[in-house]
């Protein structure tokens, strides 16, 4: 080996930086050897010298350090057999080609994977340069390599981001300052029904129905001023229909360009769920009439505004006879026909409702004709023959009538009295109307007894409060309790609040009882705090009349101060009907309470008016979803989508959501998975006396948070097959894949498991007793849309399976008997796809959060700016 190749020997190679470094002596001085130059290239550049036989004659420090070898261990060896080249055979092959080229005088450059002692391989930009002697022959070869792992990673990241944007489930667009669309992902194309090329020929004004070309410059200016925008609009589908969308726009400024990044969130599903919620909550499915809930709401509102209101309660005589004799289908048709006849007989301003079964109610504000005339017209309308499915059917009905304010001024009282009158009409021989003619309360002796007992209850200390824990669905800890009134009567026994609270309301006893509840609950909460128990909020139910007391706010403030309880640890629960009856005043009182720091919860959401647009106007911190809307794990997907829609909407209005009446672990997990914030219900604990709650708090009782931890977890596969031996065979086959494998032998069991675990991939048999695999996967798709679902079956019921594949319920159909390797490959592919989808989901989420944070920040800035300008 030449000890010191002298510079004059080496002629410059035209494009080689390294060759230039060699021929142009470094500032270190004329004595510097080629080796010194190579050593000074820096820690991330490997360089060396080869002779024309490909033997390594020198390697710089950086290169030696990377493989932890001394010069002696590698010098003199053929370069392609040295440790650097043992990581990747493809790189080694390329090196051999490069060596051959270099001998012919050609420089080579390629990306190589090079081994290091740390066990990692580095991606390097590798060059091999020939160095010439004075005679023009190649004398030496100089290998050099630069670490480009970071560049590669960045490229990979870029690709991933591109892929994520392309695959994102939200429609994403890029818009230039001129309003022209410059890029669109697949979801955007799909949403608008256009392919990418068509879309890129359009402008914002072609798709946004609320912006025309002349308004665009204004919109762009607004975006430039605020940095981001968020609004709802309708976008136009290629086929002409409009799609409601939530739009988040942010301004992106990179080195040399500015554009808008637009995210379109399709609101159709949410709107449909909202419509469905309204429909389900307010209307009777069979007849389309108002249901019981809406009846009470409207009746309450009517009683507030009209001076006289008539309630007619109408029952079909001996309806059971029709149902039993002709079948329920005909029975249903009779009810529909009756509904139509009643509606056609009364005025359009009158409300017709179905109270249940064969009972209808007509509410007539300020009647324009004598009530008995209307009642007679209804009797006549019903008595006309009905033609239904070839049967000629005759029915009659009986009617009870009560009138406000004479017979009462609360919905419940009026309906009850109309019912008493109806009873009278039936006693008198049916097919007639009767007017309520009693003195208050003589219609129900039991009620009268309760009222008398109630008058003594407070004085005789028969009341007590029990407390039901409210639990947070993120950490699983108790964050509050709801105080629930208990009445233990010495002879009548325990009486449920649902029975005595309405009487207390009607008689005005509620003022004293409600005040007792407030005092007791606040004292108890303060005592727990003094005892050093964890902070928790005490919530108290307010009654309608209590809420309207002008001094309520001051009373609560005084009680909190006297007990030295932080108002943040106190809350009140009110229902929508209470607010609707006297909106302005109720809202004012609640606002005053909130100003103190008291939390306001909207109780029983979903059973009353539940107007979603109305909710926006209510001063409410927490929406309590009524237990009738808390879905179970085996619930129909629609129920879940209603709950989810309520949660999403409440969150958008910055309200928390608490689900009531949670009776199983599955419900709790399903709610947590759907972002519900808190829950209460028998599953965690029923209402308990103070001492029992205190014990719970001392013991730190909580829900195991692992139940909700759906992030850091193993990839999970769910196998479903009713044949146990198939399940075991599959388990054996997949033993070494590193997946958590759950198994179920029925669809029912599978749904339970899905509620409790976050499952990535489901592999289900098709033919099972109870529910088929396709059905199960359909349901799984709607409950847990992110799962990847495969069917493994020997039985090909072609139509249902192709349908399921087409509608997206099934990702793949695999045939039994299976090939082990193929099955494993399919499952691995499914997991890989799920991984990408999850990553997209996360990126999407981050993008959304970033957009929203930006919008919020801008809003704050704007407010400050305006305030500053005003000063
Ligand atoms: P609410 O405010 O909706 O209270 C929740 C009711 O659901 C309570 O019934 C509670 O015991 C019950 N519950 C809790 N968890 C579950 C569960 O998992 N499953 C089922 N099926 N039920 C569950 P409760 O104690 O009989 O109270 C009935 C209603 O009486 C309350 O309904 C509330 O409207 C009223 N009420 C109770 N205490 C008071 C009070 O102090 N003042 C006023 N104004 N009303 C009260
Ligand atoms: Ca409540
Ligand atoms: Ca409730």
mmCIF file of N, CA, C and O and ligand atoms in Angstrom, residues 482 541 573 603-605 624-627 660, ligand 3:
data_model
loop_
_atom_site.group_PDB
_atom_site.id
_atom_site.type_symbol
_atom_site.label_atom_id
_atom_site.label_comp_id
_atom_site.label_asym_id
_atom_site.label_seq_id
_atom_site.Cartn_x
_atom_site.Cartn_y
_atom_site.Cartn_z
ATOM 1 N N UNK A 482 -75.951 12.997 42.847
ATOM 2 C CA UNK A 482 -77.256 13.629 42.691
ATOM 3 C C UNK A 482 -78.062 13.320 43.946
ATOM 4 O O UNK A 482 -78.169 12.163 44.356
ATOM 5 N N UNK A 541 -82.203 18.361 42.363
ATOM 6 C CA UNK A 541 -83.272 18.538 41.381
ATOM 7 C C UNK A 541 -84.146 19.719 41.781
ATOM 8 O O UNK A 541 -84.558 19.817 42.929
ATOM 9 N N UNK A 573 -80.417 20.599 38.751
ATOM 10 C CA UNK A 573 -80.914 19.887 37.579
ATOM 11 C C UNK A 573 -82.314 20.395 37.255
ATOM 12 O O UNK A 573 -83.162 20.467 38.145
ATOM 13 N N UNK A 603 -81.927 17.968 32.752
ATOM 14 C CA UNK A 603 -82.289 16.605 33.137
ATOM 15 C C UNK A 603 -83.160 15.939 32.068
ATOM 16 O O UNK A 603 -83.819 16.623 31.289
ATOM 17 N N UNK A 604 -83.142 14.627 32.039
ATOM 18 C CA UNK A 604 -84.064 13.836 31.207
ATOM 19 C C UNK A 604 -84.041 14.245 29.747
ATOM 20 O O UNK A 604 -85.077 14.215 29.072
ATOM 21 N N UNK A 605 -82.883 14.629 29.220
ATOM 22 C CA UNK A 605 -82.844 15.062 27.826
ATOM 23 C C UNK A 605 -83.217 13.882 26.936
ATOM 24 O O UNK A 605 -82.714 12.776 27.086
ATOM 25 N N UNK A 624 -78.038 15.830 30.489
ATOM 26 C CA UNK A 624 -78.183 14.477 31.034
ATOM 27 C C UNK A 624 -79.072 13.672 30.085
ATOM 28 O O UNK A 624 -80.268 13.956 29.967
ATOM 29 N N UNK A 625 -78.486 12.686 29.436
ATOM 30 C CA UNK A 625 -79.273 11.869 28.502
ATOM 31 C C UNK A 625 -80.148 10.923 29.306
ATOM 32 O O UNK A 625 -79.654 10.171 30.148
ATOM 33 N N UNK A 626 -81.429 10.959 29.029
ATOM 34 C CA UNK A 626 -82.360 10.119 29.765
ATOM 35 C C UNK A 626 -82.072 8.635 29.537
ATOM 36 O O UNK A 626 -81.583 8.245 28.477
ATOM 37 N N UNK A 627 -82.405 7.825 30.538
ATOM 38 C CA UNK A 627 -82.026 6.420 30.422
ATOM 39 C C UNK A 627 -82.719 5.696 29.274
ATOM 40 O O UNK A 627 -82.205 4.712 28.774
ATOM 41 N N UNK A 660 -77.683 8.832 32.001
ATOM 42 C CA UNK A 660 -78.367 8.332 33.203
ATOM 43 C C UNK A 660 -78.756 6.871 33.026
ATOM 44 O O UNK A 660 -78.883 6.393 31.902
HETATM 45 CA CA1 LIG B 3 -83.141 12.249 34.973
#
